[in-house]
Tab-separated table of C-alpha atoms and ligand atoms in Angstrom:
chain	number	residue	atom	x	y	z
T	1	UNK	CA	158.336	197.971	-13.013
T	2	UNK	CA	158.341	200.831	-10.434
T	3	UNK	CA	155.723	200.903	-7.715
T	4	UNK	CA	152.958	203.345	-8.418
T	5	UNK	CA	149.647	204.796	-7.331
T	6	UNK	CA	147.183	205.580	-10.200
T	7	UNK	CA	144.256	207.876	-9.410
T	8	UNK	CA	142.750	209.764	-12.114
T	9	UNK	CA	139.444	211.152	-10.839
T	10	UNK	CA	138.284	213.157	-13.716
T	11	UNK	CA	134.812	211.958	-14.983
T	12	UNK	CA	135.043	211.591	-18.771
T	13	UNK	CA	131.545	212.290	-20.627
T	14	UNK	CA	132.210	211.259	-24.181
T	15	UNK	CA	130.236	211.471	-27.227
T	16	UNK	CA	127.828	213.517	-29.389
T	17	UNK	CA	125.757	216.396	-27.961
T	18	UNK	CA	127.103	215.650	-24.431
T	19	UNK	CA	127.742	219.331	-23.891
T	20	UNK	CA	124.111	219.503	-22.950
T	21	UNK	CA	124.939	217.967	-19.457
T	22	UNK	CA	127.307	220.694	-18.551
T	23	UNK	CA	124.759	222.592	-16.457
T	24	UNK	CA	123.786	219.357	-14.485
T	25	UNK	CA	127.372	218.538	-13.812
T	26	UNK	CA	128.492	221.991	-12.802
T	27	UNK	CA	125.808	222.867	-10.548
T	28	UNK	CA	126.897	219.889	-8.297
T	29	UNK	CA	129.783	222.255	-7.316
T	30	UNK	CA	127.821	225.505	-6.485
T	31	UNK	CA	125.731	228.113	-8.029
T	32	UNK	CA	128.398	230.849	-8.854
T	33	UNK	CA	130.614	229.829	-11.824
T	34	UNK	CA	133.331	231.587	-13.912
T	35	UNK	CA	132.991	230.546	-17.652
T	36	UNK	CA	136.429	230.758	-18.992
T	37	UNK	CA	137.070	230.778	-22.718
T	38	UNK	CA	139.450	231.911	-25.422
T	39	UNK	CA	139.420	234.096	-28.462
T	40	UNK	CA	136.080	233.509	-29.802
T	41	UNK	CA	135.916	230.179	-31.558
T	42	UNK	CA	133.325	228.910	-29.129
T	43	UNK	CA	131.099	231.832	-29.988
T	44	UNK	CA	131.280	231.389	-33.864
T	45	UNK	CA	130.584	227.530	-33.533
T	46	UNK	CA	127.421	228.141	-31.374
T	47	UNK	CA	129.003	226.313	-28.538
T	48	UNK	CA	128.808	229.340	-26.056
T	49	UNK	CA	125.122	229.654	-26.454
T	50	UNK	CA	124.664	225.914	-25.903
T	51	UNK	CA	126.655	226.002	-22.634
T	52	UNK	CA	125.080	229.251	-21.321
T	53	UNK	CA	121.641	227.895	-21.850
T	54	UNK	CA	122.621	224.567	-20.204
T	55	UNK	CA	123.887	226.662	-17.203
T	56	UNK	CA	121.048	228.768	-17.008
T	57	UNK	CA	118.386	225.997	-17.039
T	58	UNK	CA	120.183	224.813	-13.628
T	59	UNK	CA	120.052	228.403	-12.266
T	60	UNK	CA	123.667	228.898	-12.392
T	61	UNK	CA	124.868	232.402	-11.908
T	62	UNK	CA	127.574	233.069	-14.586
T	63	UNK	CA	130.679	235.290	-14.442
T	64	UNK	CA	132.539	235.442	-17.857
T	65	UNK	CA	136.230	235.716	-18.609
T	66	UNK	CA	137.192	235.373	-22.189
T	67	UNK	CA	140.319	236.188	-24.154
T	68	UNK	CA	142.701	233.256	-23.250
T	69	UNK	CA	145.476	233.286	-25.749
T	70	UNK	CA	147.310	230.264	-26.970
T	71	UNK	CA	150.440	229.974	-24.591
T	72	UNK	CA	148.129	231.522	-21.913
T	73	UNK	CA	149.347	234.637	-20.094
T	74	UNK	CA	149.609	235.074	-16.358
T	75	UNK	CA	148.279	238.662	-16.659
T	76	UNK	CA	144.786	237.274	-17.339
T	77	UNK	CA	145.085	234.525	-14.709
T	78	UNK	CA	145.508	237.351	-12.215
T	79	UNK	CA	142.479	239.242	-13.613
T	80	UNK	CA	140.599	235.820	-13.298
T	81	UNK	CA	141.747	235.329	-9.628
T	82	UNK	CA	140.525	238.793	-8.839
T	83	UNK	CA	137.272	238.350	-10.354
T	84	UNK	CA	136.778	234.990	-8.473
T	85	UNK	CA	137.859	236.306	-5.076
T	86	UNK	CA	135.715	239.260	-5.461
T	87	UNK	CA	132.544	237.346	-6.291
T	88	UNK	CA	132.951	234.208	-4.412
T	89	UNK	CA	133.098	231.992	-7.200
T	90	UNK	CA	132.339	228.252	-6.390
T	91	UNK	CA	133.330	226.702	-9.820
T	92	UNK	CA	135.507	227.491	-12.865
T	93	UNK	CA	134.252	225.870	-16.338
T	94	UNK	CA	136.868	226.067	-19.041
T	95	UNK	CA	135.396	225.737	-22.646
T	96	UNK	CA	138.249	225.354	-25.055
T	97	UNK	CA	141.694	223.902	-25.353
T	98	UNK	CA	144.734	223.378	-23.460
T	99	UNK	CA	145.265	226.983	-22.937
T	100	UNK	CA	141.913	227.850	-21.621
T	101	UNK	CA	142.035	224.745	-19.469
T	102	UNK	CA	145.532	225.648	-18.036
T	103	UNK	CA	144.536	229.398	-17.517
T	104	UNK	CA	141.491	228.213	-15.599
T	105	UNK	CA	143.707	225.793	-13.475
T	106	UNK	CA	145.970	228.631	-12.540
T	107	UNK	CA	142.919	230.969	-11.626
T	108	UNK	CA	141.540	227.916	-9.411
T	109	UNK	CA	144.933	227.525	-7.618
T	110	UNK	CA	145.322	231.346	-7.362
T	111	UNK	CA	141.929	231.504	-5.468
T	112	UNK	CA	143.216	229.526	-2.620
T	113	UNK	CA	146.359	231.505	-2.130
T	114	UNK	CA	147.047	234.941	-0.743
T	115	UNK	CA	150.343	235.558	-2.791
T	116	UNK	CA	150.948	236.183	-6.628
T	117	UNK	CA	150.012	233.195	-8.657
T	118	UNK	CA	153.193	233.058	-10.522
T	119	UNK	CA	154.956	231.882	-7.329
T	120	UNK	CA	153.568	228.539	-8.235
T	121	UNK	CA	155.328	228.453	-11.510
T	122	UNK	CA	158.603	229.588	-10.148
T	123	UNK	CA	158.710	227.136	-7.255
T	124	UNK	CA	158.445	229.860	-4.733
T	125	UNK	CA	155.007	228.231	-3.546
T	126	UNK	CA	153.497	224.934	-4.263
T	127	UNK	CA	149.647	224.498	-4.868
T	128	UNK	CA	147.970	222.592	-2.074
T	129	UNK	CA	144.385	223.382	-2.909
T	130	UNK	CA	142.272	224.923	-5.729
T	131	UNK	CA	138.615	225.818	-6.701
T	132	UNK	CA	137.007	222.740	-8.415
T	133	UNK	CA	136.897	223.121	-12.197
T	134	UNK	CA	135.332	221.261	-15.084
T	135	UNK	CA	135.923	221.302	-18.808
T	136	UNK	CA	134.172	221.273	-22.247
T	137	UNK	CA	136.919	220.344	-24.600
T	138	UNK	CA	137.140	221.950	-28.227
T	139	UNK	CA	140.485	220.708	-29.423
T	140	UNK	CA	142.311	217.285	-28.627
T	141	UNK	CA	145.824	218.049	-28.043
T	142	UNK	CA	147.447	219.115	-24.494
T	143	UNK	CA	145.491	216.283	-22.371
T	144	UNK	CA	144.998	218.948	-19.749
T	145	UNK	CA	141.376	217.917	-19.476
T	146	UNK	CA	142.357	215.102	-17.319
T	147	UNK	CA	145.949	216.020	-16.335
T	148	UNK	CA	146.928	217.560	-13.028
T	149	UNK	CA	149.309	220.009	-14.829
T	150	UNK	CA	149.121	223.615	-16.027
T	151	UNK	CA	151.582	225.620	-18.230
T	152	UNK	CA	151.419	229.446	-18.159
T	153	UNK	CA	153.498	232.143	-19.837
T	154	UNK	CA	154.777	235.292	-17.975
T	155	UNK	CA	155.138	238.073	-20.583
T	156	UNK	CA	157.828	239.562	-18.314
T	157	UNK	CA	160.874	237.667	-19.241
T	158	UNK	CA	159.158	235.447	-21.681
T	159	UNK	CA	159.034	232.455	-19.207
T	160	UNK	CA	156.797	229.579	-19.923
T	161	UNK	CA	156.615	227.302	-16.841
T	162	UNK	CA	154.534	224.350	-15.705
T	163	UNK	CA	153.126	223.355	-12.211
T	164	UNK	CA	150.814	220.720	-11.170
T	165	UNK	CA	148.698	219.432	-8.096
T	166	UNK	CA	146.148	216.716	-7.683
T	167	UNK	CA	143.545	219.259	-6.897
T	168	UNK	CA	143.923	220.608	-10.383
T	169	UNK	CA	142.536	217.743	-12.123
T	170	UNK	CA	139.180	218.813	-13.663
T	171	UNK	CA	136.138	217.174	-11.842
T	172	UNK	CA	134.728	216.442	-15.322
T	173	UNK	CA	135.652	216.638	-18.877
T	174	UNK	CA	133.008	216.667	-21.731
T	175	UNK	CA	134.396	215.305	-24.914
T	176	UNK	CA	132.343	215.653	-27.957
T	177	UNK	CA	134.314	214.866	-31.137
T	178	UNK	CA	131.841	216.897	-33.151
T	179	UNK	CA	133.254	220.064	-31.353
T	180	UNK	CA	136.652	219.350	-33.121
T	181	UNK	CA	135.253	219.538	-36.526
T	182	UNK	CA	135.719	223.414	-36.861
T	183	UNK	CA	139.415	223.112	-36.189
T	184	UNK	CA	141.757	224.794	-38.721
T	185	UNK	CA	143.890	221.894	-40.261
T	186	UNK	CA	146.854	223.520	-38.625
T	187	UNK	CA	145.468	223.270	-35.095
T	188	UNK	CA	144.314	219.560	-35.709
T	189	UNK	CA	147.959	218.789	-36.625
T	190	UNK	CA	149.416	220.476	-33.729
T	191	UNK	CA	146.985	218.590	-31.546
T	192	UNK	CA	148.179	215.327	-33.189
T	193	UNK	CA	151.770	216.096	-32.689
T	194	UNK	CA	151.257	217.144	-28.943
T	195	UNK	CA	149.415	213.970	-28.194
T	196	UNK	CA	152.094	211.785	-30.016
T	197	UNK	CA	154.727	213.607	-28.001
T	198	UNK	CA	152.983	212.845	-24.750
T	199	UNK	CA	153.268	209.209	-25.381
T	200	UNK	CA	156.990	209.417	-26.636
T	201	UNK	CA	158.070	211.253	-23.473
T	202	UNK	CA	156.673	208.260	-21.441
T	203	UNK	CA	157.911	205.630	-23.951
T	204	UNK	CA	161.662	206.651	-23.851
T	205	UNK	CA	162.392	205.620	-20.354
T	206	UNK	CA	165.289	203.674	-18.626
T	207	UNK	CA	162.901	201.410	-16.924
T	208	UNK	CA	162.990	197.638	-17.930
T	209	UNK	CA	160.056	195.219	-18.007
T	210	UNK	CA	157.111	197.624	-18.705
T	211	UNK	CA	155.711	195.572	-21.411
T	212	UNK	CA	152.293	196.575	-20.813
T	213	UNK	CA	152.688	200.360	-20.837
T	214	UNK	CA	155.031	199.934	-23.875
T	215	UNK	CA	152.176	198.060	-25.801
T	216	UNK	CA	149.570	200.309	-24.642
T	217	UNK	CA	151.615	203.340	-25.767
T	218	UNK	CA	152.318	201.630	-29.235
T	219	UNK	CA	148.623	200.962	-29.636
T	220	UNK	CA	147.774	204.626	-28.943
T	221	UNK	CA	150.540	205.887	-31.275
T	222	UNK	CA	149.372	203.754	-33.950
T	223	UNK	CA	145.525	204.718	-33.543
T	224	UNK	CA	146.695	208.423	-33.800
T	225	UNK	CA	148.817	207.846	-36.809
T	226	UNK	CA	146.239	205.824	-38.531
T	227	UNK	CA	143.504	208.510	-38.160
T	228	UNK	CA	145.581	211.741	-38.418
T	229	UNK	CA	145.265	211.883	-42.099
T	230	UNK	CA	141.686	210.943	-42.297
T	231	UNK	CA	140.769	213.884	-40.045
T	232	UNK	CA	142.716	216.423	-42.130
T	233	UNK	CA	141.417	215.200	-45.357
T	234	UNK	CA	137.754	214.703	-44.007
T	235	UNK	CA	137.332	216.874	-40.924
T	236	UNK	CA	133.770	215.836	-40.175
T	237	UNK	CA	134.499	212.159	-40.140
T	238	UNK	CA	133.084	211.433	-36.620
T	239	UNK	CA	134.766	208.102	-36.141
T	240	UNK	CA	138.330	209.418	-36.934
T	241	UNK	CA	137.839	212.417	-34.729
T	242	UNK	CA	136.416	210.216	-32.040
T	243	UNK	CA	139.631	208.061	-32.148
T	244	UNK	CA	141.858	211.144	-32.097
T	245	UNK	CA	139.850	212.846	-29.177
T	246	UNK	CA	139.911	209.740	-26.911
T	247	UNK	CA	143.653	209.075	-27.653
T	248	UNK	CA	144.598	212.698	-26.763
T	249	UNK	CA	143.146	212.045	-23.373
T	250	UNK	CA	144.821	208.445	-22.695
T	251	UNK	CA	148.190	209.960	-23.855
T	252	UNK	CA	148.233	212.314	-20.881
T	253	UNK	CA	146.044	210.841	-18.283
T	254	UNK	CA	149.121	209.087	-16.587
T	255	UNK	CA	147.872	205.521	-17.340
T	256	UNK	CA	150.597	205.196	-19.965
T	257	UNK	CA	153.142	206.339	-17.120
T	258	UNK	CA	152.317	203.630	-14.657
T	259	UNK	CA	155.499	201.854	-13.503
T	260	UNK	CA	157.941	203.845	-15.281
T	261	UNK	CA	159.536	207.248	-15.259
T	262	UNK	CA	159.032	209.504	-18.380
T	263	UNK	CA	161.641	211.630	-19.980
T	264	UNK	CA	159.889	215.312	-20.544
T	265	UNK	CA	163.167	217.029	-21.723
T	266	UNK	CA	161.630	217.637	-25.222
T	267	UNK	CA	158.676	219.545	-23.655
T	268	UNK	CA	161.007	221.486	-21.411
T	269	UNK	CA	163.233	222.588	-24.451
T	270	UNK	CA	159.899	223.309	-26.413
T	271	UNK	CA	158.630	225.534	-23.567
T	272	UNK	CA	161.736	227.686	-24.045
T	273	UNK	CA	161.034	228.020	-27.769
T	274	UNK	CA	157.251	229.006	-27.444
T	275	UNK	CA	157.964	231.222	-24.308
T	276	UNK	CA	159.971	233.420	-26.452
T	277	UNK	CA	158.542	233.128	-29.986
T	278	UNK	CA	154.880	232.417	-29.142
T	279	UNK	CA	154.497	229.519	-31.716
T	280	UNK	CA	151.974	226.594	-31.102
T	281	UNK	CA	153.250	224.101	-28.723
T	282	UNK	CA	152.588	221.215	-31.054
T	283	UNK	CA	154.613	222.997	-33.790
T	284	UNK	CA	157.599	223.457	-31.535
T	285	UNK	CA	157.390	219.829	-30.620
T	286	UNK	CA	157.389	218.658	-34.108
T	287	UNK	CA	160.864	220.439	-34.306
T	288	UNK	CA	162.235	219.324	-30.996
T	289	UNK	CA	161.340	215.866	-30.881
T	290	UNK	CA	163.159	214.464	-33.852
T	291	UNK	CA	166.230	216.519	-32.928
T	292	UNK	CA	165.987	215.045	-29.312
T	293	UNK	CA	165.749	211.680	-30.757
T	294	UNK	CA	168.892	212.096	-33.082
T	295	UNK	CA	170.795	213.586	-30.095
T	296	UNK	CA	170.083	210.753	-27.596
T	297	UNK	CA	169.224	207.506	-29.523
T	298	UNK	CA	172.648	205.748	-28.905
T	299	UNK	CA	171.756	205.740	-25.166
T	300	UNK	CA	169.465	202.752	-25.595
T	301	UNK	CA	169.378	201.771	-29.160
T	302	UNK	CA	167.347	198.733	-28.537
T	303	UNK	CA	164.330	200.987	-27.378
T	304	UNK	CA	164.505	202.986	-30.553
T	305	UNK	CA	164.622	199.787	-32.471
T	306	UNK	CA	161.587	198.509	-30.743
T	307	UNK	CA	159.968	201.921	-31.537
T	308	UNK	CA	160.820	201.801	-35.320
T	309	UNK	CA	159.644	198.275	-35.443
T	310	UNK	CA	156.332	198.304	-33.550
T	311	UNK	CA	155.095	201.726	-34.486
T	312	UNK	CA	156.370	202.263	-37.882
T	313	UNK	CA	156.745	198.607	-39.066
T	314	UNK	CA	160.464	199.159	-39.899
T	315	UNK	CA	162.043	195.775	-40.440
T	316	UNK	CA	164.782	195.046	-37.752
T	317	UNK	CA	168.377	194.936	-39.457
T	318	UNK	CA	170.028	192.808	-36.820
T	319	UNK	CA	173.365	193.512	-38.503
T	320	UNK	CA	172.747	197.339	-38.306
T	321	UNK	CA	170.591	198.281	-35.402
T	322	UNK	CA	171.571	201.790	-35.843
T	323	UNK	CA	170.123	201.954	-39.260
T	324	UNK	CA	166.718	200.542	-37.884
T	325	UNK	CA	166.680	203.117	-35.093
T	326	UNK	CA	167.404	205.894	-37.389
T	327	UNK	CA	164.808	204.917	-39.859
T	328	UNK	CA	162.218	205.033	-37.023
T	329	UNK	CA	163.414	208.554	-36.237
T	330	UNK	CA	163.187	209.462	-40.012
T	331	UNK	CA	159.544	208.265	-40.112
T	332	UNK	CA	158.559	210.192	-37.286
T	333	UNK	CA	159.888	213.331	-38.879
T	334	UNK	CA	158.303	212.507	-42.194
T	335	UNK	CA	154.829	211.919	-40.453
T	336	UNK	CA	154.996	215.309	-38.717
T	337	UNK	CA	156.041	216.979	-42.078
T	338	UNK	CA	153.165	215.006	-43.874
T	339	UNK	CA	150.557	216.366	-41.603
T	340	UNK	CA	151.714	219.929	-42.246
T	341	UNK	CA	153.952	220.458	-39.134
T	342	UNK	CA	157.288	222.373	-39.472
T	343	UNK	CA	160.351	220.142	-38.492
T	344	UNK	CA	163.100	222.810	-38.649
T	345	UNK	CA	163.289	225.904	-36.547
T	346	UNK	CA	164.082	227.842	-40.085
T	347	UNK	CA	160.629	226.906	-41.245
T	348	UNK	CA	159.141	229.213	-38.481
T	349	UNK	CA	161.705	231.656	-38.893
T	350	UNK	CA	163.691	231.015	-35.742
T	351	UNK	CA	167.557	231.515	-36.179
T	352	UNK	CA	170.218	231.165	-33.806
T	353	UNK	CA	169.836	234.454	-32.062
T	354	UNK	CA	168.473	233.214	-28.872
T	355	UNK	CA	169.925	229.535	-28.781
T	356	UNK	CA	172.453	230.378	-25.980
T	357	UNK	CA	169.996	232.190	-23.791
T	358	UNK	CA	167.163	229.411	-24.272
T	359	UNK	CA	169.690	226.653	-23.304
T	360	UNK	CA	170.630	228.616	-20.300
T	361	UNK	CA	167.118	229.620	-19.188
T	362	UNK	CA	165.957	226.057	-19.846
T	363	UNK	CA	168.593	224.503	-17.455
T	364	UNK	CA	168.758	227.093	-14.762
T	365	UNK	CA	166.890	224.916	-12.357
T	366	UNK	CA	168.956	221.698	-13.281
T	367	UNK	CA	169.343	219.489	-16.149
T	368	UNK	CA	166.336	218.573	-18.282
T	369	UNK	CA	165.009	215.140	-18.913
T	370	UNK	CA	165.171	211.936	-17.499
T	371	UNK	CA	166.202	209.364	-20.120
T	372	UNK	CA	169.240	211.306	-20.671
T	373	UNK	CA	169.827	214.328	-18.405
T	374	UNK	CA	170.436	217.223	-20.576
T	375	UNK	CA	172.878	219.951	-19.467
T	376	UNK	CA	173.005	223.552	-20.871
T	377	UNK	CA	175.324	222.404	-23.588
T	378	UNK	CA	173.213	219.449	-24.762
T	379	UNK	CA	170.146	221.592	-24.942
T	380	UNK	CA	172.318	223.928	-27.386
T	381	UNK	CA	173.252	220.982	-29.393
T	382	UNK	CA	169.522	220.033	-29.750
T	383	UNK	CA	168.836	223.541	-31.061
T	384	UNK	CA	171.666	222.993	-33.530
T	385	UNK	CA	170.243	219.598	-34.664
T	386	UNK	CA	166.705	221.374	-35.123
T	387	UNK	CA	168.012	224.362	-37.165
K	1	LIG	O1	141.005	230.776	-28.586
K	1	LIG	P1	140.054	230.214	-29.626
K	1	LIG	O2	139.199	231.266	-30.540
K	1	LIG	O3	139.164	229.220	-28.792
K	1	LIG	O4	140.948	229.482	-30.673
K	1	LIG	C1	141.771	228.381	-30.322
K	1	LIG	C2	143.276	228.665	-30.368
K	1	LIG	O5	143.531	229.589	-31.322
K	1	LIG	C3	141.649	227.302	-31.495
K	1	LIG	N1	140.534	226.434	-31.133
K	1	LIG	C4	140.367	225.522	-30.178
K	1	LIG	N2	139.290	224.744	-30.453
K	1	LIG	C5	138.660	225.171	-31.405
K	1	LIG	C6	139.563	226.136	-32.109
K	1	LIG	N3	139.311	226.692	-33.374
K	1	LIG	C7	138.254	226.348	-34.014
K	1	LIG	N4	137.373	225.237	-33.610
K	1	LIG	C8	137.797	224.611	-32.347
K	1	LIG	N5	136.954	223.668	-31.911
K	1	LIG	O6	142.792	226.530	-31.253
K	1	LIG	C9	143.813	227.415	-30.993
K	1	LIG	C10	144.635	226.738	-30.023
K	1	LIG	O7	144.036	226.543	-28.874
K	1	LIG	P2	145.074	225.990	-27.509
K	1	LIG	O8	144.098	225.772	-26.365
K	1	LIG	O9	146.223	226.861	-27.355
K	1	LIG	O10	145.490	224.511	-28.111
K	1	LIG	P3	145.914	223.263	-27.237
K	1	LIG	O11	144.907	222.542	-26.705
K	1	LIG	O12	147.154	222.834	-28.116
K	1	LIG	O13	146.787	224.036	-25.970
K	1	LIG	C11	148.118	224.362	-25.899
K	1	LIG	C12	148.710	224.737	-24.583
K	1	LIG	O14	148.570	223.597	-23.665
K	1	LIG	C13	149.851	223.634	-22.923
K	1	LIG	C14	150.823	224.049	-24.104
K	1	LIG	O15	152.054	224.458	-23.468
K	1	LIG	C15	150.112	225.237	-24.486
K	1	LIG	O16	150.256	226.481	-23.836
K	1	LIG	N6	150.018	222.248	-22.495
K	1	LIG	C16	149.378	221.840	-21.343
K	1	LIG	C17	149.568	220.715	-20.805
K	1	LIG	C18	148.822	220.163	-19.668
K	1	LIG	N7	148.205	221.085	-18.849
K	1	LIG	O17	148.822	218.941	-19.023
K	1	LIG	C19	150.380	219.611	-21.350
K	1	LIG	C20	150.878	219.886	-22.724
K	1	LIG	O18	152.267	219.266	-22.961
K	1	LIG	C21	151.263	221.339	-22.955
K	1	LIG	O19	152.338	221.752	-22.632
K	2	LIG	ZN1	152.493	218.771	-24.756
């Protein structure tokens, strides 16, 4: 096990009706607040009104910026930075999912920087400080509610890039599973796929002797798998929604990382796809992850056998470990398909046209992943397996 420091400072406020404390939690950071949200789901669900009234009760002055799109755009982030700087905003409240939270984080970092916020995503500048932010989560998926990362798309050149800094970890995140009742099934399934992928990125490591984090990961994976069909068939099942929501945070709050180095190649490959084609991140992962697994499993067949056995209950065939490993990959793919996710690029109408370009762009800053280092030609092969 590697040395590590684990410091996740996000205060999690979990359970029914908990959005009612948002005013109290926010006012601790100042009286001028930017309320950031997406395309309107928070208005139709009534959440917007509840959040605004809680903020007003505390005498908070609210500035608003809605309209964040899935795969959030840097152009809106720039508008947000300008709005915050003009009005001396103290605090940013993101009400929504990963896209809104990531956009809020980008604005928070941009407020403490004189240059263009996109510099953080190209590596030209590093985030060193940001405005404090808080979250009311409406979709369990990206784990951004307690992560230090943000992923933004630049419409010019269709680049989707990530950056991170400890100051970007939300100060608090309100997780009310009831808020996820209104999710369309497709978004629920995308979220489930994303959180599973966050665990798998960490699970496939070259680090030996990481039994605790292996087993925590397996337990979290099994919990998500056990509850996924329930929330799809019975969207207002509180207990199942609660398991999924908490698992989404645990999957990406860095606990499962401790003592090991994760892979993250599949995420980088997926970002190339959603950067160009604007598909949902979870859907892209359902296509990329099984293809990546098929490409790399021989690198450490025992780890794939362990995964097949402990997560999918595949019986280990000691005479044919490859068969066991491949069965685990097949079950993963079948599961994604069973929850309504695409598992091949052709299902989302993506053909070979941009394969070369995506493989080149994806690796222009170096090889991707850690479990196996993926060069441009490897990424190209993964696209072939995902066709
Ligand atoms: O915009 P609205 O109207 O709110 O609709 C959203 C959006 O269309 C809708 N939605 C959210 N909550 C809802 C709801 N609809 C009905 N009822 C609700 N309760 O769902 C759609 C998708 O929302 P989005 O925020 O895009 O989803 P998600 O949370 O999956 O976020 C995806 C983004 O997160 C990034 C992804 O790359 C992608 O851009 N990620 C961020 C990470 C991080 N910062 O740590 C890590 C992840 O790996 C990921 O890359
Ligand atoms: Zn993800």
